[in-house]
Amino acid sequence: QVQLVESGGGSVQAGQSLRLSCAASGTLFRLSAVAWYRQAPGKQREVVASYNSVGTISYVDSVKGRFTISRDNAKNTVYLQMNSLKPEDTAVYYCKLLTITAYEYWGQGTQVTVSS
């Protein structure tokens, strides 16, 4: 059974930073693609950053230069470092894992609130 446990959300002021973590169990993490998504109230869920098993990283334009996705395969963990946070970054953030057999798993979500 694959489980993803997220942590690190919270409430901060604009300009501050947060680091999200997502710890995976029950799968070959190093062979999996991982990504962070977010969903703001009334909006569709969008991909924020992704990191596949061969090291390809991508970001949505709105976070380029501010957010950094990283992974530690020894700890089965993916991180999202979020700097220079803006009120429009307020959302529930989810991590997603895609296994080599194309199964998707999602974390429970963690709230990030940025006040101006």
CSV table of N, CA, C and O in Angstrom, one decimal:
chain,number,residue,atom,x,y,z
A,1,GLN,N,0.8,-1.2,0.0
A,1,GLN,CA,0.0,0.0,0.0
A,1,GLN,C,0.9,1.2,0.0
A,1,GLN,O,1.7,1.4,0.9
A,2,VAL,N,0.7,2.1,-1.0
A,2,VAL,CA,1.5,3.3,-1.1
A,2,VAL,C,0.8,4.4,-0.3
A,2,VAL,O,-0.4,4.6,-0.3
A,3,GLN,N,1.6,5.0,0.5
A,3,GLN,CA,1.2,6.2,1.3
A,3,GLN,C,2.1,7.4,1.1
A,3,GLN,O,3.3,7.2,1.1
A,4,LEU,N,1.4,8.5,1.1
A,4,LEU,CA,2.1,9.8,1.0
A,4,LEU,C,1.7,10.7,2.1
A,4,LEU,O,0.5,10.9,2.3
A,5,VAL,N,2.7,11.1,2.9
A,5,VAL,CA,2.4,12.0,4.1
A,5,VAL,C,3.0,13.3,3.9
A,5,VAL,O,4.3,13.4,3.8
A,6,GLU,N,2.2,14.3,3.8
A,6,GLU,CA,2.7,15.7,3.6
A,6,GLU,C,2.8,16.4,5.0
A,6,GLU,O,2.1,16.2,5.9
A,7,SER,N,3.7,17.4,5.0
A,7,SER,CA,3.9,18.3,6.1
A,7,SER,C,4.5,19.6,5.7
A,7,SER,O,5.0,19.7,4.6
A,8,GLY,N,4.4,20.6,6.5
A,8,GLY,CA,5.1,21.8,6.3
A,8,GLY,C,4.3,23.0,5.9
A,8,GLY,O,4.8,24.1,5.8
A,9,GLY,N,3.0,22.8,5.7
A,9,GLY,CA,2.1,23.9,5.4
A,9,GLY,C,2.0,24.9,6.6
A,9,GLY,O,2.5,24.6,7.7
A,10,GLY,N,1.3,26.0,6.4
A,10,GLY,CA,1.1,26.9,7.5
A,10,GLY,C,0.6,28.3,6.9
A,10,GLY,O,0.3,28.4,5.7
A,11,SER,N,0.6,29.2,7.8
A,11,SER,CA,0.2,30.6,7.5
A,11,SER,C,1.4,31.5,7.6
A,11,SER,O,2.1,31.5,8.7
A,12,VAL,N,1.7,32.3,6.6
A,12,VAL,CA,2.9,33.2,6.6
A,12,VAL,C,2.4,34.5,5.9
A,12,VAL,O,1.4,34.6,5.3
A,13,GLN,N,3.3,35.5,6.1
A,13,GLN,CA,3.1,36.7,5.4
A,13,GLN,C,3.8,36.7,4.1
A,13,GLN,O,4.7,36.0,3.8
A,14,ALA,N,3.3,37.6,3.2
A,14,ALA,CA,3.9,37.7,1.9
A,14,ALA,C,5.4,38.0,2.0
A,14,ALA,O,5.8,38.8,2.9
A,15,GLY,N,6.2,37.3,1.1
A,15,GLY,CA,7.6,37.5,1.2
A,15,GLY,C,8.3,36.4,2.0
A,15,GLY,O,9.6,36.3,1.8
A,16,GLN,N,7.6,35.7,2.8
A,16,GLN,CA,8.2,34.7,3.6
A,16,GLN,C,8.3,33.4,2.9
A,16,GLN,O,7.9,33.3,1.7
A,17,SER,N,8.9,32.4,3.6
A,17,SER,CA,9.1,31.1,2.9
A,17,SER,C,8.5,30.0,3.7
A,17,SER,O,8.3,30.1,4.9
A,18,LEU,N,8.3,28.9,3.0
A,18,LEU,CA,7.8,27.6,3.6
A,18,LEU,C,8.5,26.5,2.8
A,18,LEU,O,8.8,26.6,1.6
A,19,ARG,N,8.7,25.4,3.5
A,19,ARG,CA,9.1,24.2,2.8
A,19,ARG,C,8.2,23.0,3.1
A,19,ARG,O,7.9,22.7,4.3
A,20,LEU,N,7.6,22.5,2.1
A,20,LEU,CA,6.7,21.3,2.1
A,20,LEU,C,7.5,20.1,2.0
A,20,LEU,O,8.5,20.0,1.2
A,21,SER,N,7.1,19.0,2.7
A,21,SER,CA,7.7,17.7,2.5
A,21,SER,C,6.6,16.7,2.3
A,21,SER,O,5.5,16.8,2.7
A,22,CYS,N,7.0,15.7,1.5
A,22,CYS,CA,6.1,14.6,1.2
A,22,CYS,C,6.8,13.3,1.3
A,22,CYS,O,7.7,13.0,0.5
A,23,ALA,N,6.6,12.5,2.3
A,23,ALA,CA,7.3,11.2,2.5
A,23,ALA,C,6.4,10.1,2.0
A,23,ALA,O,5.2,10.0,2.3
A,24,ALA,N,7.1,9.3,1.2
A,24,ALA,CA,6.4,8.1,0.5
A,24,ALA,C,6.8,6.8,1.2
A,24,ALA,O,8.0,6.6,1.6
A,25,SER,N,5.9,5.9,1.2
A,25,SER,CA,6.2,4.5,1.6
A,25,SER,C,5.5,3.5,0.7
A,25,SER,O,4.5,3.9,0.1
A,26,GLY,N,6.0,2.3,0.6
A,26,GLY,CA,5.3,1.3,-0.1
A,26,GLY,C,5.5,1.2,-1.6
A,26,GLY,O,4.8,0.6,-2.3
A,27,THR,N,6.6,1.9,-2.1
A,27,THR,CA,6.8,1.9,-3.5
A,27,THR,C,8.3,2.1,-3.8
A,27,THR,O,9.0,2.6,-2.9
A,28,LEU,N,8.7,1.9,-5.0
A,28,LEU,CA,10.1,2.2,-5.4
A,28,LEU,C,10.2,3.6,-5.7
A,28,LEU,O,10.0,4.0,-6.9
A,29,PHE,N,10.4,4.4,-4.7
A,29,PHE,CA,10.3,5.9,-4.8
A,29,PHE,C,11.3,6.4,-5.9
A,29,PHE,O,10.9,7.2,-6.7
A,30,ARG,N,12.5,5.8,-6.0
A,30,ARG,CA,13.5,6.4,-6.9
A,30,ARG,C,13.1,6.2,-8.3
A,30,ARG,O,13.7,6.9,-9.2
A,31,LEU,N,12.2,5.2,-8.6
A,31,LEU,CA,11.8,5.0,-10.0
A,31,LEU,C,10.5,5.7,-10.3
A,31,LEU,O,10.0,5.6,-11.4
A,32,SER,N,10.0,6.5,-9.4
A,32,SER,CA,8.7,7.2,-9.5
A,32,SER,C,8.9,8.6,-9.9
A,32,SER,O,9.9,9.2,-9.5
A,33,ALA,N,7.9,9.1,-10.6
A,33,ALA,CA,7.9,10.6,-10.9
A,33,ALA,C,7.1,11.2,-9.7
A,33,ALA,O,6.1,10.6,-9.2
A,34,VAL,N,7.4,12.4,-9.3
A,34,VAL,CA,6.7,13.1,-8.2
A,34,VAL,C,6.4,14.5,-8.7
A,34,VAL,O,7.1,15.0,-9.5
A,35,ALA,N,5.4,15.0,-8.1
A,35,ALA,CA,4.9,16.4,-8.4
A,35,ALA,C,4.2,17.0,-7.3
A,35,ALA,O,3.7,16.3,-6.4
A,36,TRP,N,4.2,18.3,-7.3
A,36,TRP,CA,3.3,19.1,-6.4
A,36,TRP,C,2.3,19.8,-7.2
A,36,TRP,O,2.5,20.4,-8.2
A,37,TYR,N,1.1,19.7,-6.6
A,37,TYR,CA,-0.1,20.4,-7.2
A,37,TYR,C,-0.7,21.3,-6.1
A,37,TYR,O,-0.3,21.2,-4.9
A,38,ARG,N,-1.5,22.2,-6.6
A,38,ARG,CA,-2.2,23.1,-5.6
A,38,ARG,C,-3.6,23.3,-6.1
A,38,ARG,O,-3.9,23.3,-7.3
A,39,GLN,N,-4.5,23.6,-5.2
A,39,GLN,CA,-5.9,23.9,-5.5
A,39,GLN,C,-6.3,25.1,-4.6
A,39,GLN,O,-6.4,24.9,-3.4
A,40,ALA,N,-6.6,26.2,-5.2
A,40,ALA,CA,-7.1,27.3,-4.5
A,40,ALA,C,-8.7,27.2,-4.5
A,40,ALA,O,-9.3,26.6,-5.4
A,41,PRO,N,-9.3,27.9,-3.5
A,41,PRO,CA,-10.8,27.9,-3.5
A,41,PRO,C,-11.4,28.3,-4.8
A,41,PRO,O,-11.1,29.4,-5.3
A,42,GLY,N,-12.3,27.5,-5.3
A,42,GLY,CA,-13.0,27.9,-6.6
A,42,GLY,C,-12.2,27.7,-7.8
A,42,GLY,O,-12.7,28.1,-8.9
A,43,LYS,N,-11.0,27.2,-7.7
A,43,LYS,CA,-10.2,27.0,-8.9
A,43,LYS,C,-9.9,25.5,-9.1
A,43,LYS,O,-10.0,24.7,-8.2
A,44,GLN,N,-9.4,25.2,-10.3
A,44,GLN,CA,-9.0,23.8,-10.6
A,44,GLN,C,-7.6,23.5,-10.0
A,44,GLN,O,-6.8,24.4,-9.8
A,45,ARG,N,-7.4,22.3,-9.7
A,45,ARG,CA,-6.1,21.9,-9.3
A,45,ARG,C,-5.1,22.0,-10.4
A,45,ARG,O,-5.4,21.7,-11.6
A,46,GLU,N,-3.9,22.6,-10.1
A,46,GLU,CA,-2.9,22.8,-11.1
A,46,GLU,C,-1.6,22.3,-10.6
A,46,GLU,O,-1.3,22.2,-9.4
A,47,VAL,N,-0.8,21.8,-11.6
A,47,VAL,CA,0.5,21.3,-11.2
A,47,VAL,C,1.4,22.5,-11.0
A,47,VAL,O,1.5,23.5,-11.8
A,48,VAL,N,2.2,22.4,-9.9
A,48,VAL,CA,3.1,23.5,-9.6
A,48,VAL,C,4.5,23.2,-10.0
A,48,VAL,O,5.3,24.0,-10.6
A,49,ALA,N,5.0,21.9,-9.7
A,49,ALA,CA,6.3,21.5,-10.1
A,49,ALA,C,6.3,20.0,-10.2
A,49,ALA,O,5.6,19.3,-9.5
A,50,SER,N,7.2,19.5,-11.0
A,50,SER,CA,7.3,18.1,-11.2
A,50,SER,C,8.8,17.7,-11.3
A,50,SER,O,9.6,18.5,-11.7
A,51,TYR,N,9.1,16.4,-11.0
A,51,TYR,CA,10.4,15.9,-11.0
A,51,TYR,C,10.3,14.4,-11.3
A,51,TYR,O,9.9,13.6,-10.5
A,52,ASN,N,10.8,14.1,-12.5
A,52,ASN,CA,10.6,12.7,-12.8
A,52,ASN,C,11.8,11.8,-12.4
A,52,ASN,O,12.8,12.4,-11.8
A,53,SER,N,11.8,10.6,-12.7
A,53,SER,CA,12.8,9.6,-12.2
A,53,SER,C,14.2,9.8,-12.8
A,53,SER,O,15.2,9.3,-12.3
A,54,VAL,N,14.2,10.5,-14.0
A,54,VAL,CA,15.5,10.7,-14.6
A,54,VAL,C,16.1,12.1,-14.4
A,54,VAL,O,17.1,12.5,-15.0
A,55,GLY,N,15.4,12.9,-13.6
A,55,GLY,CA,15.9,14.2,-13.2
A,55,GLY,C,15.3,15.4,-13.9
A,55,GLY,O,15.8,16.5,-13.7
A,56,THR,N,14.3,15.2,-14.7
A,56,THR,CA,13.7,16.3,-15.4
A,56,THR,C,12.8,17.1,-14.5
A,56,THR,O,11.9,16.5,-13.9
A,57,ILE,N,13.0,18.4,-14.4
A,57,ILE,CA,12.2,19.2,-13.5
A,57,ILE,C,11.5,20.3,-14.3
A,57,ILE,O,12.0,20.8,-15.3
A,58,SER,N,10.3,20.5,-13.9
A,58,SER,CA,9.5,21.6,-14.6
A,58,SER,C,8.7,22.4,-13.6
A,58,SER,O,8.3,21.8,-12.5
A,59,TYR,N,8.4,23.6,-13.9
A,59,TYR,CA,7.6,24.5,-13.0
A,59,TYR,C,6.5,25.2,-13.8
A,59,TYR,O,6.7,25.5,-15.0
A,60,VAL,N,5.4,25.5,-13.1
A,60,VAL,CA,4.5,26.4,-13.7
A,60,VAL,C,5.1,27.8,-13.7
A,60,VAL,O,5.9,28.2,-12.9
A,61,ASP,N,4.7,28.6,-14.7
A,61,ASP,CA,5.4,29.9,-14.9
A,61,ASP,C,5.3,30.8,-13.7
A,61,ASP,O,6.2,31.5,-13.3
A,62,SER,N,4.2,30.7,-13.0
A,62,SER,CA,3.9,31.6,-11.9
A,62,SER,C,4.8,31.4,-10.7
A,62,SER,O,4.9,32.3,-9.8
A,63,VAL,N,5.5,30.3,-10.6
A,63,VAL,CA,6.4,30.0,-9.5
A,63,VAL,C,7.9,29.9,-9.9
A,63,VAL,O,8.7,29.8,-9.0
A,64,LYS,N,8.2,30.0,-11.1
A,64,LYS,CA,9.6,30.0,-11.6
A,64,LYS,C,10.4,31.0,-10.9
A,64,LYS,O,10.0,32.2,-10.8
A,65,GLY,N,11.5,30.6,-10.4
A,65,GLY,CA,12.4,31.5,-9.7
A,65,GLY,C,12.1,31.7,-8.2
A,65,GLY,O,12.9,32.3,-7.5
A,66,ARG,N,11.0,31.2,-7.8
A,66,ARG,CA,10.6,31.3,-6.4
A,66,ARG,C,10.5,29.9,-5.7
A,66,ARG,O,10.8,29.8,-4.5
A,67,PHE,N,10.0,28.9,-6.4
A,67,PHE,CA,9.9,27.6,-5.8
A,67,PHE,C,10.9,26.7,-6.3
A,67,PHE,O,11.3,26.8,-7.5
A,68,THR,N,11.3,25.7,-5.5
A,68,THR,CA,12.3,24.7,-5.9
A,68,THR,C,11.8,23.3,-5.5
A,68,THR,O,11.5,23.1,-4.3
A,69,ILE,N,11.7,22.4,-6.4
A,69,ILE,CA,11.3,21.0,-6.1
A,69,ILE,C,12.6,20.2,-6.0
A,69,ILE,O,13.6,20.4,-6.8
A,70,SER,N,12.7,19.4,-5.0
A,70,SER,CA,13.8,18.5,-4.9
A,70,SER,C,13.4,17.1,-4.3
A,70,SER,O,12.2,17.0,-3.8
A,71,ARG,N,14.2,16.2,-4.4
A,71,ARG,CA,13.9,14.9,-3.9
A,71,ARG,C,15.1,14.2,-3.3
A,71,ARG,O,16.2,14.4,-3.7
A,72,ASP,N,14.8,13.4,-2.2
A,72,ASP,CA,15.9,12.7,-1.6
A,72,ASP,C,15.4,11.2,-1.7
A,72,ASP,O,14.6,10.8,-0.9
A,73,ASN,N,16.0,10.5,-2.6
A,73,ASN,CA,15.6,9.1,-2.8
A,73,ASN,C,16.0,8.2,-1.6
A,73,ASN,O,15.3,7.2,-1.4
A,74,ALA,N,17.0,8.6,-0.9
A,74,ALA,CA,17.4,7.8,0.3
A,74,ALA,C,16.3,7.9,1.4
A,74,ALA,O,16.1,7.0,2.2
A,75,LYS,N,15.6,9.0,1.4
A,75,LYS,CA,14.6,9.2,2.4
A,75,LYS,C,13.2,9.1,1.9
A,75,LYS,O,12.2,9.3,2.6
A,76,ASN,N,13.1,8.7,0.6
A,76,ASN,CA,11.7,8.6,-0.1
A,76,ASN,C,10.9,9.8,0.1
A,76,ASN,O,9.7,9.7,0.4
A,77,THR,N,11.5,11.0,-0.1
A,77,THR,CA,10.8,12.2,0.2
A,77,THR,C,11.0,13.2,-0.9
A,77,THR,O,12.1,13.3,-1.5
A,78,VAL,N,10.0,14.0,-1.2
A,78,VAL,CA,10.1,15.1,-2.1
A,78,VAL,C,9.7,16.4,-1.4
A,78,VAL,O,8.9,16.3,-0.4
A,79,TYR,N,10.4,17.4,-1.7
A,79,TYR,CA,10.3,18.7,-1.1
A,79,TYR,C,9.8,19.8,-2.0
A,79,TYR,O,10.1,19.7,-3.2
A,80,LEU,N,9.2,20.8,-1.5
A,80,LEU,CA,8.9,22.0,-2.3
A,80,LEU,C,9.3,23.2,-1.4
A,80,LEU,O,8.7,23.5,-0.4
A,81,GLN,N,10.4,23.8,-1.8
A,81,GLN,CA,10.9,25.0,-1.1
A,81,GLN,C,10.2,26.2,-1.8
A,81,GLN,O,10.3,26.4,-3.0
A,82,MET,N,9.5,27.0,-1.0
A,82,MET,CA,8.7,28.1,-1.5
A,82,MET,C,9.2,29.4,-0.9
A,82,MET,O,9.1,29.6,0.3
A,83,ASN,N,9.8,30.2,-1.7
A,83,ASN,CA,10.3,31.5,-1.3
A,83,ASN,C,9.5,32.6,-1.9
A,83,ASN,O,8.8,32.4,-2.8
A,84,SER,N,9.7,33.8,-1.3
A,84,SER,CA,9.0,35.0,-1.8
A,84,SER,C,7.5,34.7,-2.0
A,84,SER,O,6.9,35.0,-3.1
A,85,LEU,N,6.9,34.1,-1.0
A,85,LEU,CA,5.5,33.7,-1.2
A,85,LEU,C,4.6,34.9,-1.4
A,85,LEU,O,4.8,36.0,-0.9
A,86,LYS,N,3.5,34.7,-2.2
A,86,LYS,CA,2.6,35.8,-2.5
A,86,LYS,C,1.2,35.3,-2.1
A,86,LYS,O,0.9,34.1,-2.0
A,87,PRO,N,0.3,36.2,-1.8
A,87,PRO,CA,-1.1,35.8,-1.5
A,87,PRO,C,-1.7,34.9,-2.5
A,87,PRO,O,-2.5,34.0,-2.1
A,88,GLU,N,-1.4,35.1,-3.7
A,88,GLU,CA,-2.0,34.2,-4.8
A,88,GLU,C,-1.4,32.8,-4.7
A,88,GLU,O,-1.9,31.9,-5.5
A,89,ASP,N,-0.4,32.5,-3.9
A,89,ASP,CA,0.0,31.1,-3.7
A,89,ASP,C,-0.8,30.4,-2.6
A,89,ASP,O,-0.6,29.2,-2.4
A,90,THR,N,-1.8,31.1,-2.0
A,90,THR,CA,-2.6,30.5,-1.1
A,90,THR,C,-3.4,29.3,-1.7
A,90,THR,O,-4.1,29.6,-2.7
A,91,ALA,N,-3.3,28.1,-1.1
A,91,ALA,CA,-4.0,27.0,-1.7
A,91,ALA,C,-3.8,25.8,-0.8
A,91,ALA,O,-2.9,25.8,0.1
A,92,VAL,N,-4.4,24.7,-1.1
A,92,VAL,CA,-4.1,23.4,-0.5
A,92,VAL,C,-3.1,22.8,-1.5
A,92,VAL,O,-3.4,22.7,-2.7
A,93,TYR,N,-2.0,22.4,-1.0
A,93,TYR,CA,-0.9,21.8,-1.8
A,93,TYR,C,-0.9,20.2,-1.6
A,93,TYR,O,-1.0,19.7,-0.5
A,94,TYR,N,-0.8,19.6,-2.7
A,94,TYR,CA,-0.8,18.1,-2.7
A,94,TYR,C,0.4,17.6,-3.4
A,94,TYR,O,0.8,18.1,-4.4
A,95,CYS,N,0.9,16.5,-2.9
A,95,CYS,CA,2.0,15.8,-3.7
A,95,CYS,C,1.4,14.6,-4.4
A,95,CYS,O,0.4,14.0,-3.9
A,96,LYS,N,1.9,14.3,-5.5
A,96,LYS,CA,1.5,13.2,-6.3
A,96,LYS,C,2.7,12.3,-6.7
A,96,LYS,O,3.7,12.8,-7.0
A,97,LEU,N,2.5,11.0,-6.7
A,97,LEU,CA,3.5,10.1,-7.1
A,97,LEU,C,2.9,9.2,-8.2
A,97,LEU,O,1.8,8.7,-8.1
A,98,LEU,N,3.7,9.1,-9.2
A,98,LEU,CA,3.3,8.2,-10.4
A,98,LEU,C,4.3,7.1,-10.5
A,98,LEU,O,5.5,7.3,-10.7
A,99,THR,N,3.9,5.9,-10.3
A,99,THR,CA,4.8,4.7,-10.3
A,99,THR,C,5.2,4.4,-11.7
A,99,THR,O,4.6,4.8,-12.7
A,100,ILE,N,6.1,3.5,-11.8
A,100,ILE,CA,6.6,3.0,-13.1
A,100,ILE,C,5.5,2.2,-13.8
A,100,ILE,O,5.6,2.0,-15.0
A,101,THR,N,4.5,1.7,-13.0
A,101,THR,CA,3.4,1.0,-13.6
A,101,THR,C,2.2,1.9,-13.9
A,101,THR,O,1.1,1.5,-14.1
A,102,ALA,N,2.4,3.2,-13.8
A,102,ALA,CA,1.4,4.3,-14.1
A,102,ALA,C,0.3,4.4,-13.2
A,102,ALA,O,-0.8,4.8,-13.5
A,103,TYR,N,0.5,4.0,-11.9
A,103,TYR,CA,-0.5,4.2,-10.9
A,103,TYR,C,-0.2,5.6,-10.2
A,103,TYR,O,0.9,5.9,-10.0
A,104,GLU,N,-1.3,6.3,-9.9
A,104,GLU,CA,-1.1,7.6,-9.3
A,104,GLU,C,-1.5,7.5,-7.8
A,104,GLU,O,-2.6,6.8,-7.5
A,105,TYR,N,-0.8,8.2,-7.0
A,105,TYR,CA,-1.1,8.3,-5.6
A,105,TYR,C,-1.0,9.7,-5.1
A,105,TYR,O,-0.1,10.4,-5.6
A,106,TRP,N,-1.9,10.1,-4.2
A,106,TRP,CA,-2.0,11.5,-3.8
A,106,TRP,C,-1.8,11.6,-2.3
A,106,TRP,O,-2.3,10.7,-1.5
A,107,GLY,N,-1.2,12.7,-1.8
A,107,GLY,CA,-1.1,13.0,-0.4
A,107,GLY,C,-2.5,13.6,0.0
A,107,GLY,O,-3.3,13.8,-0.8
A,108,GLN,N,-2.6,13.8,1.3
A,108,GLN,CA,-3.8,14.3,1.9
A,108,GLN,C,-4.0,15.8,1.7
A,108,GLN,O,-5.1,16.3,1.9
A,109,GLY,N,-2.9,16.5,1.4
A,109,GLY,CA,-3.0,17.9,1.2
A,109,GLY,C,-2.6,18.6,2.4
A,109,GLY,O,-2.8,18.2,3.5
A,110,THR,N,-2.0,19.8,2.2
A,110,THR,CA,-1.6,20.7,3.3
A,110,THR,C,-1.9,22.1,2.9
A,110,THR,O,-1.6,22.5,1.8
A,111,GLN,N,-2.4,22.8,3.9
A,111,GLN,CA,-2.9,24.2,3.6
A,111,GLN,C,-1.7,25.2,3.7
A,111,GLN,O,-0.9,25.1,4.6
A,112,VAL,N,-1.6,26.0,2.7
A,112,VAL,CA,-0.7,27.1,2.7
A,112,VAL,C,-1.5,28.4,2.5
A,112,VAL,O,-2.2,28.6,1.6
A,113,THR,N,-1.3,29.3,3.5
A,113,THR,CA,-2.0,30.6,3.5
A,113,THR,C,-1.0,31.7,3.6
A,113,THR,O,-0.2,31.7,4.5
A,114,VAL,N,-1.1,32.6,2.6
A,114,VAL,CA,-0.2,33.7,2.5
A,114,VAL,C,-1.0,35.0,2.7
A,114,VAL,O,-1.8,35.3,1.8
A,115,SER,N,-0.7,35.8,3.7
A,115,SER,CA,-1.4,37.0,3.9
A,115,SER,C,-0.6,38.2,3.4
A,115,SER,O,0.7,38.2,3.5
A,116,SER,N,-1.3,39.3,3.0
A,116,SER,CA,-0.5,40.4,2.5
A,116,SER,C,-0.2,41.4,3.6
A,116,SER,O,-0.7,41.3,4.7
